[in-house]
PDB file of C-alpha atoms and ligand atoms in Angstrom:
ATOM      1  CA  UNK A   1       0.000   0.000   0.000  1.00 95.00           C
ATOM      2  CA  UNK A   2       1.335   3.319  -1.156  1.00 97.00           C
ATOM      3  CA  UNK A   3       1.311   6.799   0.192  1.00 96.00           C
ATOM      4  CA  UNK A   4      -1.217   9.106  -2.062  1.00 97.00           C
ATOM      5  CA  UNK A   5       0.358  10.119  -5.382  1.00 98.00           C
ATOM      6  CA  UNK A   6      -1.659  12.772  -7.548  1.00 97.00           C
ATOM      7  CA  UNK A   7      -0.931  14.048 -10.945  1.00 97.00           C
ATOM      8  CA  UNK A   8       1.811  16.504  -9.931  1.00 97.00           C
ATOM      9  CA  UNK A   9       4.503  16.898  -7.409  1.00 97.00           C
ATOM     10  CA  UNK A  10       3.436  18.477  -4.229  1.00 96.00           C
ATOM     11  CA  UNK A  11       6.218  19.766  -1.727  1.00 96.00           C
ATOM     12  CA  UNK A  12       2.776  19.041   1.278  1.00 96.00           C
ATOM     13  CA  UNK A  13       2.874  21.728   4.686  1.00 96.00           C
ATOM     14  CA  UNK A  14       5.724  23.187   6.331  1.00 97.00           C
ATOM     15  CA  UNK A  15       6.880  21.704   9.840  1.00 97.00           C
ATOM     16  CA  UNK A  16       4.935  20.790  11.946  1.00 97.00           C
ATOM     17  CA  UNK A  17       3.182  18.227  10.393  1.00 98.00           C
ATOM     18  CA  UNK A  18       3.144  15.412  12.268  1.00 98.00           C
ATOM     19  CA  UNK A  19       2.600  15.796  16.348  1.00 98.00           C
ATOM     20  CA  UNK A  20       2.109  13.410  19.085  1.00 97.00           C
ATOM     21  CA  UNK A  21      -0.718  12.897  21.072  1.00 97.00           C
ATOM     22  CA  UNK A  22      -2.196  10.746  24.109  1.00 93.00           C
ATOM     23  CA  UNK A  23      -2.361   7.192  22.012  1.00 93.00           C
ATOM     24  CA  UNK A  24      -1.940   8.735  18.951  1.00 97.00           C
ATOM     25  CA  UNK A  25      -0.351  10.831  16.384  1.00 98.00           C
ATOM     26  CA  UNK A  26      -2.125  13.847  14.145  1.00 98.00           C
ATOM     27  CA  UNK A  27      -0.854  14.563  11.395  1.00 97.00           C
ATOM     28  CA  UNK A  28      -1.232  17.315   8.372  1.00 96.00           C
ATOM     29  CA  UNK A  29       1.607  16.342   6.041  1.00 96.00           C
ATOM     30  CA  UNK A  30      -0.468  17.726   2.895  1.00 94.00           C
ATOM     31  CA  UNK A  31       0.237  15.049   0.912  1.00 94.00           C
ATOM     32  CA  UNK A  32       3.720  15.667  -0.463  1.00 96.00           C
ATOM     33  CA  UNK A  33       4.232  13.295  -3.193  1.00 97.00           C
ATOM     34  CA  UNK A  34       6.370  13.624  -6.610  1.00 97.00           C
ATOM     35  CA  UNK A  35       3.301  13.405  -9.052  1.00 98.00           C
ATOM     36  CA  UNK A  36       2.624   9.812 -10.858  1.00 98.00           C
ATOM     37  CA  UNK A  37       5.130  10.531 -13.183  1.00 98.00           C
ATOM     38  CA  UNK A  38       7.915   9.983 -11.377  1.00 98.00           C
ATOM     39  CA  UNK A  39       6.030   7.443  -9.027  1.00 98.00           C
ATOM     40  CA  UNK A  40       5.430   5.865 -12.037  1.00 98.00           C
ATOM     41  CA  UNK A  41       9.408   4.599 -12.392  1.00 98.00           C
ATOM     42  CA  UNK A  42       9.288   3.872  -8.337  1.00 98.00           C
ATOM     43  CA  UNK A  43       5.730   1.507  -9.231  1.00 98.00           C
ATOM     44  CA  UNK A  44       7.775  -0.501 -11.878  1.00 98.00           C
ATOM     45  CA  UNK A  45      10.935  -0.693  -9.990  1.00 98.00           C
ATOM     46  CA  UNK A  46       8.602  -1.988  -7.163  1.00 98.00           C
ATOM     47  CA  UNK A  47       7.425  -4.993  -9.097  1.00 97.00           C
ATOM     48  CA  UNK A  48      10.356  -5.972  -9.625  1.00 97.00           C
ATOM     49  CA  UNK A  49      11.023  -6.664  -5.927  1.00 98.00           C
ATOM     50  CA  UNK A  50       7.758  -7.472  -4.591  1.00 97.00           C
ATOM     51  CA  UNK A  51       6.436 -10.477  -3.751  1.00 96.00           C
ATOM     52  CA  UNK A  52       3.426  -8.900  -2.984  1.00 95.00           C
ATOM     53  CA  UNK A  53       0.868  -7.233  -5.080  1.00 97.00           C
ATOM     54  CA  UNK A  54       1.402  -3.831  -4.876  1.00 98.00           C
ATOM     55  CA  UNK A  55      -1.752  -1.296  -4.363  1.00 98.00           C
ATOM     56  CA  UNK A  56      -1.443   2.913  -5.017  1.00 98.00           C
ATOM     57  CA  UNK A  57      -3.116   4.830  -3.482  1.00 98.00           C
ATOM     58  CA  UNK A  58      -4.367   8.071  -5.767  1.00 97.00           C
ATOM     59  CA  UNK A  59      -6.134  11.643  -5.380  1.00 95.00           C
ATOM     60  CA  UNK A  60      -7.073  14.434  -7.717  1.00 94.00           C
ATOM     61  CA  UNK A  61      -8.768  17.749  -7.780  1.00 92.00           C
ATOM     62  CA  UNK A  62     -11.257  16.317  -9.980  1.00 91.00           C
ATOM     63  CA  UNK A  63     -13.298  12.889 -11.426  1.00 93.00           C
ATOM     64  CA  UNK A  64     -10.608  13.030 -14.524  1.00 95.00           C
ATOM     65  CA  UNK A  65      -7.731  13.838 -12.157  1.00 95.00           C
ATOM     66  CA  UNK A  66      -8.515  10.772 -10.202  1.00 96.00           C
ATOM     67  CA  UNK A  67      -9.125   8.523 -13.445  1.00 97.00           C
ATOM     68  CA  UNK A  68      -5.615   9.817 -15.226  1.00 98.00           C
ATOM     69  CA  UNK A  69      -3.246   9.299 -11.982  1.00 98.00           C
ATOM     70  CA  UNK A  70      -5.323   5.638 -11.455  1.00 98.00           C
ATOM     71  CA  UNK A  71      -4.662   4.804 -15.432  1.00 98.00           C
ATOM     72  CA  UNK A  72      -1.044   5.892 -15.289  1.00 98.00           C
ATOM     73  CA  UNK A  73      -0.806   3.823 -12.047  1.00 98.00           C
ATOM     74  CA  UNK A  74      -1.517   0.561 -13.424  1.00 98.00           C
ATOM     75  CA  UNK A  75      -0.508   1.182 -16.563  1.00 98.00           C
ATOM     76  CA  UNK A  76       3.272   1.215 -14.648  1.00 98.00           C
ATOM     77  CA  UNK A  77       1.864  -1.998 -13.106  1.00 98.00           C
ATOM     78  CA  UNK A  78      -0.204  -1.108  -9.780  1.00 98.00           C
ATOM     79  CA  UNK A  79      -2.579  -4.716  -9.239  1.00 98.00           C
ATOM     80  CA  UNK A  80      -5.306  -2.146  -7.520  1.00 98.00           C
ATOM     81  CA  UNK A  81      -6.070   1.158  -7.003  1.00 98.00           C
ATOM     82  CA  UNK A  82      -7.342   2.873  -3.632  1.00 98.00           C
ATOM     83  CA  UNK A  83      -8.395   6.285  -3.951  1.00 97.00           C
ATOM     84  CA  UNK A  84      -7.903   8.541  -0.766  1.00 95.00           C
ATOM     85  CA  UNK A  85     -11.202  10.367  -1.116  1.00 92.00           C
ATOM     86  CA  UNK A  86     -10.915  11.217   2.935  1.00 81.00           C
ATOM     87  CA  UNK A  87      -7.482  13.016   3.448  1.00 76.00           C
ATOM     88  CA  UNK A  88      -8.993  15.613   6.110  1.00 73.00           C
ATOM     89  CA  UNK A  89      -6.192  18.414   5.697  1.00 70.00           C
ATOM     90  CA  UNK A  90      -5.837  19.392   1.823  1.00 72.00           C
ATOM     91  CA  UNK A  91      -8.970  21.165   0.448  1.00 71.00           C
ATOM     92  CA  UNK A  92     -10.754  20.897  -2.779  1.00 67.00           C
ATOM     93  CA  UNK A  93      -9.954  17.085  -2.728  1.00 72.00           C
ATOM     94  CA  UNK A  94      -9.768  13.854   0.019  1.00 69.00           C
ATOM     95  CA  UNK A  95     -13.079  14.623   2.666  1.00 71.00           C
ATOM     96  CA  UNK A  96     -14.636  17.007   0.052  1.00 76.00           C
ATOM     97  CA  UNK A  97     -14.963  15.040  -2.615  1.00 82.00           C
ATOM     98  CA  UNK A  98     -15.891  11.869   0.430  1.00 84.00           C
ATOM     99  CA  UNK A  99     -17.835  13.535   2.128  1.00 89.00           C
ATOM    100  CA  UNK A 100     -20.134  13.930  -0.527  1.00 92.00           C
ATOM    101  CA  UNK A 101     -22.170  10.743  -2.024  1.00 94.00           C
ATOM    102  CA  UNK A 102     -22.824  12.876  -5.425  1.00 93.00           C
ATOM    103  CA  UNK A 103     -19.140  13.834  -6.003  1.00 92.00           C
ATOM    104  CA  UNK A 104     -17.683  10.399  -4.749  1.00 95.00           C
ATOM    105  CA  UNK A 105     -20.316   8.465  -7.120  1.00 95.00           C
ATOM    106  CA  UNK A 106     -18.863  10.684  -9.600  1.00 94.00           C
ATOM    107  CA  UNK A 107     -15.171   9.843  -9.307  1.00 95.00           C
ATOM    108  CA  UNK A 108     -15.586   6.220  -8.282  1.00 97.00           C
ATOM    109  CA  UNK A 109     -17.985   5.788 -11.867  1.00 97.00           C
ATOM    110  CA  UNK A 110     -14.927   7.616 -13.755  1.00 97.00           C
ATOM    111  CA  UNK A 111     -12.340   5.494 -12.389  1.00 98.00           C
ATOM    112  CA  UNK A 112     -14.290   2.382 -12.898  1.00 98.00           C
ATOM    113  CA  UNK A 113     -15.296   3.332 -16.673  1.00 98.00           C
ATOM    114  CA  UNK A 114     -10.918   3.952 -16.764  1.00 98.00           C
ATOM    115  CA  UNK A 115      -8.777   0.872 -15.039  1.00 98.00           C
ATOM    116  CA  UNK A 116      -9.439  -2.448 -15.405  1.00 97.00           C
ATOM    117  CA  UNK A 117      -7.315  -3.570 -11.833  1.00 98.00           C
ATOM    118  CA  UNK A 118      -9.541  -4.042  -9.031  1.00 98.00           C
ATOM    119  CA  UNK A 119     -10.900  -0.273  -7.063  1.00 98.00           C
ATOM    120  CA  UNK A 120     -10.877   0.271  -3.884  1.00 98.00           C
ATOM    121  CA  UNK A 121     -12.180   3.409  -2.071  1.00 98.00           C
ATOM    122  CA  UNK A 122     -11.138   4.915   1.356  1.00 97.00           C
ATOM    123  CA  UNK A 123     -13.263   6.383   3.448  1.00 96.00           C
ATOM    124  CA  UNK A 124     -13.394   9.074   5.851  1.00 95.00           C
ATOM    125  CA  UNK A 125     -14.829   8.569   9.854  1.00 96.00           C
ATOM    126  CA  UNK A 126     -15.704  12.089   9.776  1.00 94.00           C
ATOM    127  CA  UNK A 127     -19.360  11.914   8.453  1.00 94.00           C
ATOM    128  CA  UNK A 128     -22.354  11.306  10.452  1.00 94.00           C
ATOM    129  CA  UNK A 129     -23.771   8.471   8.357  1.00 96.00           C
ATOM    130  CA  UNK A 130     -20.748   6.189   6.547  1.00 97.00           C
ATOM    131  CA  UNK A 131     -23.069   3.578   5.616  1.00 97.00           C
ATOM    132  CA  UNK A 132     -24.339   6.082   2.413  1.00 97.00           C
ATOM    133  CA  UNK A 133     -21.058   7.020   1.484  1.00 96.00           C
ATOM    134  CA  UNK A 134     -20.642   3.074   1.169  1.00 97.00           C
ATOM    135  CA  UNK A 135     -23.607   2.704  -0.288  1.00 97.00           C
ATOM    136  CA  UNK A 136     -22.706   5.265  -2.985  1.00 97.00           C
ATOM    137  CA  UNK A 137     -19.134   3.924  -3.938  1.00 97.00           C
ATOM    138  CA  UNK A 138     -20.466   0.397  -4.157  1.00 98.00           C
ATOM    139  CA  UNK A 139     -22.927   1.573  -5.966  1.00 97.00           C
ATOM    140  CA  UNK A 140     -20.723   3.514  -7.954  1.00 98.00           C
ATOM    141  CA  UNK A 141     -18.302   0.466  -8.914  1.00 98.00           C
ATOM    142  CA  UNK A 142     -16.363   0.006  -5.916  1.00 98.00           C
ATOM    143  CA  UNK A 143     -14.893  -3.630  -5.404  1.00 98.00           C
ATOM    144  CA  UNK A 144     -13.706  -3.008  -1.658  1.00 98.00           C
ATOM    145  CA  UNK A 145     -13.571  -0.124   0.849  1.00 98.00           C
ATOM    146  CA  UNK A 146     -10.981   0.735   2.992  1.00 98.00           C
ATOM    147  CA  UNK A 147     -12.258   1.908   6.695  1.00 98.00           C
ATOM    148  CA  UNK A 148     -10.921   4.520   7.593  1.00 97.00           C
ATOM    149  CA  UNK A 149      -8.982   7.433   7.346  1.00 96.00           C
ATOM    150  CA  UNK A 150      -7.971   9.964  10.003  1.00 97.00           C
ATOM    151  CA  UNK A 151     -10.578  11.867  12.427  1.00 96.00           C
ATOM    152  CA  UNK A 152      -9.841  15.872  12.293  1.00 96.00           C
ATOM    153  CA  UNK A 153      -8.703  16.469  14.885  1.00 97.00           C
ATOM    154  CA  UNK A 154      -6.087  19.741  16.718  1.00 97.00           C
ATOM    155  CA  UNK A 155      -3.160  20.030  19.391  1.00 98.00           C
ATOM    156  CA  UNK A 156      -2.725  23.376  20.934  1.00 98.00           C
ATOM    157  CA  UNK A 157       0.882  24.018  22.627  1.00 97.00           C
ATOM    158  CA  UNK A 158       0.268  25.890  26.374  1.00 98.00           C
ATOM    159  CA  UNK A 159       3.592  28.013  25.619  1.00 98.00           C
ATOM    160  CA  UNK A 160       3.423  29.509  22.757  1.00 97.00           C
ATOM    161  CA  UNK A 161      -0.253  29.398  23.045  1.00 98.00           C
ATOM    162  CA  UNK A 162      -0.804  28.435  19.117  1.00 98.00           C
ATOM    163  CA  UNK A 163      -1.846  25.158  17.248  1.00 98.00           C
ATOM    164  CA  UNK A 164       0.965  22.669  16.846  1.00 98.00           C
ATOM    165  CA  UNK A 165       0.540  22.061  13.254  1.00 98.00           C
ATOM    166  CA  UNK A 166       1.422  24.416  10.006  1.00 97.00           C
ATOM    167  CA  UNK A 167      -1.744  23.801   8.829  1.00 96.00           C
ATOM    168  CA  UNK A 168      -3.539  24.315  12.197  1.00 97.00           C
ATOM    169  CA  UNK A 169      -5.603  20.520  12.171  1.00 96.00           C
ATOM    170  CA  UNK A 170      -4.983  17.451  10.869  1.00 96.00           C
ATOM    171  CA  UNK A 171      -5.615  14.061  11.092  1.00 96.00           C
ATOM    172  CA  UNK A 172      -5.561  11.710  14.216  1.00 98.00           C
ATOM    173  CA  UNK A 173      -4.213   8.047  13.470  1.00 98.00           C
ATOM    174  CA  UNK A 174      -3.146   5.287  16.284  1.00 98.00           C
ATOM    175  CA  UNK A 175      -4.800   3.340  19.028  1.00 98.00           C
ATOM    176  CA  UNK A 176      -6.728   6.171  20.039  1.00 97.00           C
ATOM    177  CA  UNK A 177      -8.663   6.339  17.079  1.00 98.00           C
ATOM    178  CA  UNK A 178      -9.234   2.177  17.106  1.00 98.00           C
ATOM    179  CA  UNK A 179     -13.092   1.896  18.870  1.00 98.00           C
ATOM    180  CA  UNK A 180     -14.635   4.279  16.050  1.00 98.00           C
ATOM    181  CA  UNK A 181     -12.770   2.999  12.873  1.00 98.00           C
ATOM    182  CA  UNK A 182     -13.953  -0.320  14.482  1.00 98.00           C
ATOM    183  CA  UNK A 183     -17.305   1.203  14.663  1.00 98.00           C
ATOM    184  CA  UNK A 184     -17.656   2.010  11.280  1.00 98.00           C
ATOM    185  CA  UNK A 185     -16.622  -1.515   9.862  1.00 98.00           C
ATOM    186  CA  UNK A 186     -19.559  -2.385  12.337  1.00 98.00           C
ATOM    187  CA  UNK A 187     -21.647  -0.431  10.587  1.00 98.00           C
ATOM    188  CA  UNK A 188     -21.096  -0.902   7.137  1.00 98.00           C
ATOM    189  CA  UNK A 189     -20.921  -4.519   7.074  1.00 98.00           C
ATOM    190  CA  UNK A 190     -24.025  -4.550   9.169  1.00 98.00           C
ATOM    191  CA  UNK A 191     -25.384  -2.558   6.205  1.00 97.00           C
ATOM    192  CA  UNK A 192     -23.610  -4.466   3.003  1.00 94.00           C
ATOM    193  CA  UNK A 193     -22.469  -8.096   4.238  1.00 91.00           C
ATOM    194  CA  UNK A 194     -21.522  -8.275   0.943  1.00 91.00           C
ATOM    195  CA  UNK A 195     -18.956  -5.582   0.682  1.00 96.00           C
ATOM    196  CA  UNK A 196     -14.948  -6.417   0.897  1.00 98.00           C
ATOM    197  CA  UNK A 197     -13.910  -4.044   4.024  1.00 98.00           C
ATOM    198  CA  UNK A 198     -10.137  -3.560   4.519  1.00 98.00           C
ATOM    199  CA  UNK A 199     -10.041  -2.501   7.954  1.00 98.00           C
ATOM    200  CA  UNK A 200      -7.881   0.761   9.115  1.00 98.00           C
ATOM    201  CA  UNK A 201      -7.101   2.641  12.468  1.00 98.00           C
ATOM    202  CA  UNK A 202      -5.139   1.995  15.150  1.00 98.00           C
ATOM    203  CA  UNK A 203      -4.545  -1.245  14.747  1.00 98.00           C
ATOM    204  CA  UNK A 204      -1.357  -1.889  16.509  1.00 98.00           C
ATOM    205  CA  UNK A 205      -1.416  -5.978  17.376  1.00 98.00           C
ATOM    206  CA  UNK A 206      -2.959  -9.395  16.571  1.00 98.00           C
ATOM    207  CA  UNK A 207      -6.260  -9.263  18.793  1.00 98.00           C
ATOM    208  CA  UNK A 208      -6.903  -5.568  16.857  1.00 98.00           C
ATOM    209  CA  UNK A 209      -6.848  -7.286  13.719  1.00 98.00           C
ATOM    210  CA  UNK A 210      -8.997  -9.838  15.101  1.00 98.00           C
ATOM    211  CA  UNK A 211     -11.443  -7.604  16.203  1.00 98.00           C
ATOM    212  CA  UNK A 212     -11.378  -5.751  12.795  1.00 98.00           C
ATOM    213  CA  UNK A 213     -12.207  -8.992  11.002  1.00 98.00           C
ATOM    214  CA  UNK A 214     -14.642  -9.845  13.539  1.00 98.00           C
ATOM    215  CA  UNK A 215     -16.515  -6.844  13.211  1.00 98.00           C
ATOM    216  CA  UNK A 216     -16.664  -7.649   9.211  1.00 98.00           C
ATOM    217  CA  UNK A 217     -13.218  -7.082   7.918  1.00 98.00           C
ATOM    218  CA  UNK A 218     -10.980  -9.269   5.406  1.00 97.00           C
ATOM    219  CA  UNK A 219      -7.963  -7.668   5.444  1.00 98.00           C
ATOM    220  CA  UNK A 220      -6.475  -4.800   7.639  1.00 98.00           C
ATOM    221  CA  UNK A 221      -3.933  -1.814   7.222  1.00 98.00           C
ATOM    222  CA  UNK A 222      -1.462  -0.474   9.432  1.00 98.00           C
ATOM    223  CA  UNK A 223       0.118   2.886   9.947  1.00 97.00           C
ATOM    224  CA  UNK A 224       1.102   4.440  12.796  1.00 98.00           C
ATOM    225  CA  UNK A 225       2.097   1.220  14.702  1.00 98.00           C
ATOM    226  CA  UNK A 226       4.799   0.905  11.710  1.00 97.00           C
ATOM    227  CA  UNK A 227       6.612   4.526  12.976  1.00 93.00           C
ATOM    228  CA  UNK A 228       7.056   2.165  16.510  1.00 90.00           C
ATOM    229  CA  UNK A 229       7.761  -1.089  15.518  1.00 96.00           C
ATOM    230  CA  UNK A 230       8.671  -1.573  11.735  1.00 96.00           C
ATOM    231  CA  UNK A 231       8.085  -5.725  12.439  1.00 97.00           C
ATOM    232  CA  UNK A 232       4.631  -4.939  13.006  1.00 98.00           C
ATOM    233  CA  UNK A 233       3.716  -6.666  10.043  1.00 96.00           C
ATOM    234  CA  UNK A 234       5.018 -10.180  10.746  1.00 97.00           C
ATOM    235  CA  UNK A 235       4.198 -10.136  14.837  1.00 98.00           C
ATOM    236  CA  UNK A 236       0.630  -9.761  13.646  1.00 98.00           C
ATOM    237  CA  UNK A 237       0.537 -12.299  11.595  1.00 97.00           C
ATOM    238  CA  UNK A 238       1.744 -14.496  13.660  1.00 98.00           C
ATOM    239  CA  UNK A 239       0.207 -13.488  16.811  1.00 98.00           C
ATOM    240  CA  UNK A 240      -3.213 -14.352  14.516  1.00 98.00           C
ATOM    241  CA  UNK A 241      -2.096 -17.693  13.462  1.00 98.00           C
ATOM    242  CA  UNK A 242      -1.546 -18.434  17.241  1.00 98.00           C
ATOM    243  CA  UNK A 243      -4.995 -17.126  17.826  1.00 98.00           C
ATOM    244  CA  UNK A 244      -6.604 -19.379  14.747  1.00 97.00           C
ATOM    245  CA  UNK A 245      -5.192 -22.472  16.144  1.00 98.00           C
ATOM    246  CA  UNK A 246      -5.980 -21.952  19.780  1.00 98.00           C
ATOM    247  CA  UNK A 247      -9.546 -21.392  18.530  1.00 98.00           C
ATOM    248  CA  UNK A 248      -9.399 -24.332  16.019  1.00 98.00           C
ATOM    249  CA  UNK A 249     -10.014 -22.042  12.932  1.00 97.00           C
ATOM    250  CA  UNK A 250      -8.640 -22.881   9.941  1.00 96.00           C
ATOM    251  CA  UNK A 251      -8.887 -19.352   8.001  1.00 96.00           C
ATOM    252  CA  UNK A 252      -9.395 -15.709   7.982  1.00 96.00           C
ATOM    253  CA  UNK A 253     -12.645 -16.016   6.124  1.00 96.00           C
ATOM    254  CA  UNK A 254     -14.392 -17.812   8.778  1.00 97.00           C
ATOM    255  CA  UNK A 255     -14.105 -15.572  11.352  1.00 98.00           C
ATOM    256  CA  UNK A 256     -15.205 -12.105   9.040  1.00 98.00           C
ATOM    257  CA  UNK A 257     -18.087 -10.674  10.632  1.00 98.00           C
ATOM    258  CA  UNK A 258     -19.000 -13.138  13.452  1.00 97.00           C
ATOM    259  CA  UNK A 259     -19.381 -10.651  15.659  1.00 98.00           C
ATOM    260  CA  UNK A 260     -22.161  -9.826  14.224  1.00 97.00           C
ATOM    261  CA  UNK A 261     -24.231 -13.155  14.687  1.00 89.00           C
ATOM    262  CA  UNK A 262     -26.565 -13.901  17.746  1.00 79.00           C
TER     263      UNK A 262
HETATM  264  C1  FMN B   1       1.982  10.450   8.709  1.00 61.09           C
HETATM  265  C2  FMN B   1       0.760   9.880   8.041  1.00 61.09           C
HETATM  266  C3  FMN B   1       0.592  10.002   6.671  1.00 61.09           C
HETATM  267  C4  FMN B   1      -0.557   9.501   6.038  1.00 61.09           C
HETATM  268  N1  FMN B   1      -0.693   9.633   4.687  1.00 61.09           N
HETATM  269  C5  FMN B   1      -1.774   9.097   4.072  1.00 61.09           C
HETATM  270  C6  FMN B   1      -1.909   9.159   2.652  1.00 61.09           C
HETATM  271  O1  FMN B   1      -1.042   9.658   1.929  1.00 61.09           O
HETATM  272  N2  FMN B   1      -3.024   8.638   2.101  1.00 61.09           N
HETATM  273  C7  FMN B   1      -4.017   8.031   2.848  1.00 61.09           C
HETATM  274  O2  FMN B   1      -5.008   7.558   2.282  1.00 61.09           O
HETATM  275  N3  FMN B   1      -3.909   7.949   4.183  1.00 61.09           N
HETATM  276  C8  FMN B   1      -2.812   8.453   4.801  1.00 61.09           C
HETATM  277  N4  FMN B   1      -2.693   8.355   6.169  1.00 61.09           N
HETATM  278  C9  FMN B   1      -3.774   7.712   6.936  1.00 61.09           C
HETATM  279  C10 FMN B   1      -3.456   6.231   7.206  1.00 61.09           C
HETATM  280  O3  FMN B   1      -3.287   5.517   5.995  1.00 61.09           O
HETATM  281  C11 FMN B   1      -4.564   5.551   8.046  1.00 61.09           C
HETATM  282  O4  FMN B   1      -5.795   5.627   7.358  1.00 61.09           O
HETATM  283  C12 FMN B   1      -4.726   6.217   9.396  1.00 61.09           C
HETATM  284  O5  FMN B   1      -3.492   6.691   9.897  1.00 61.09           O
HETATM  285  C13 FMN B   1      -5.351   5.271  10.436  1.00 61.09           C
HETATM  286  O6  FMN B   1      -4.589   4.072  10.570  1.00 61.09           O
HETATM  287  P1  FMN B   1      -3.405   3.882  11.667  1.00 61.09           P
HETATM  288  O7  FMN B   1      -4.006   4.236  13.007  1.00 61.09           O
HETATM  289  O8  FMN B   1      -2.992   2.453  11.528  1.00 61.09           O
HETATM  290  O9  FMN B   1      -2.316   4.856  11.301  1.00 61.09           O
HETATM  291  C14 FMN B   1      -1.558   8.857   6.818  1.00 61.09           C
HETATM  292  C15 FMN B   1      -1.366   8.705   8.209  1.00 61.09           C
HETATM  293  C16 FMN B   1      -0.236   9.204   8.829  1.00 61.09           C
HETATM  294  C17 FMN B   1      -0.077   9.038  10.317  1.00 61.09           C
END
């Protein structure tokens, strides 16, 4: 899973953009990225070493934008796309455009109608009712959702008696933000059973990803937990095996959602 790339470079915010919090971090980085072009050669050289498949992550400033920086994407050889509709810090894209069921159907149909490779959409927490911004990417051509992004969020210094961050807010990631990104894969596959859900917040050990595929997820991301531990990745999976055997359960799949069943 990539950072965001759009169509062309951004330099992002100005220190601070990252800050530490009580179980947390926020961040407002602004999405710096070098524009597809030149993540195009960094996708390629990727597949070469990979043993994984390899999804980017995309944004624009507009249905086309999205669809070009997707195309050029897995044209350099992305396997899926995941488009950051929900990045709560940059304006005129991310939580405008997802925020929005008429502008996210929008973008989602464009991409669709443009890439073959499997879509993904990422949402954002910071909506009162995620199950209709679901409802509209499905409906829109989404093959999976990832849930969630960061919750807006601010840190004030006492001192100097100013907001920590350049840009003032930003985004909170990390264990404090676990319970409501867990929420919202509640939710949603309460709503679509159907629905791929790659669960996404604060999930920083094996019984989080548990509970994220218990509450309806079949895969999970992690983020912050990887600026602690950078092994993160293998200790979970293995701390889930442990789990499957103690509970005599031979795969992911059969534990997706049963929290959900009486
Ligand atoms: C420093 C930082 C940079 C991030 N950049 C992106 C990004 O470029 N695109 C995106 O979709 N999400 C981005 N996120 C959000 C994460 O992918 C994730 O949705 C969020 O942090 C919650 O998961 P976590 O608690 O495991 O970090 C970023 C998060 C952090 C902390």
């Amino acid at each position: 899973m990539t950072k965001s790339v759009g169509l062309e470079p951004r330099v992002g915010y100005s220190n601070p953009t990252v800050v530490q919090v009580e179980a947390g971090l926020i961040n407002a980085m602004g999405l710096p990225n070098p524009g597809i072009d030149v993540y195009a050669q960094e996708i390629k050289f990727s597949k070469t070493i990979l043993r994984v498949p390899l999804i980017v992550s995309v944004f624009g400033y507009s249905a086309e934008e999205y669809a070009l920086v997707a195309k050029r994407a897995v044209d350099a050889g992305a396997d899926a796309v995941e488009l950051n509709v929900s990045c709560p810090h940059v304006k005129q894209t991310g939580a405008e455009i997802g925020q929005n069921p008429q502008f996210l159907s929008d973008v989602v149909q464009m991409v669709k109608a443009t890439v073959s490779k499997p879509l993904i959409v990422k949402l954002s927490p910071n909506v009162s009712d995620i199950t209709l911004l679901a409802h509209a990417a499905v409906e829109a051509g989404a093959d999976a959702l990832t849930i969630v992004n960061t919750l807006k969020a601010i840190a004030i210094d006492t001192e100097t008696m100013r907001p920590i961050l350049s840009n003032v807010k930003g985004g909170l990631s990390g264990p404090a933000v676990k319970p409501v990104a867990l929420r919202c894969v509640y939710d949603i596959h309460e709503a679509y059973g159907d629905v791929p859900i790659i669960g996404c917040g604060g999930i920083s050990d094996w019984r989080d990803a548990v509970e994220f595929f218990l509450a309806g997820a079949s895969a999970i991301q992690i983020g912050t937990a990887v600026a602690v531990d950078t092994e993160v990745f293998q200790t979970i999976n293995k701390g889930v095996e442990t789990y499957m055997r103690r509970k005599h359960i031979g795969s992911v799949k059969d534990i997706v959602g049963l929290a959900h069943h009486k």
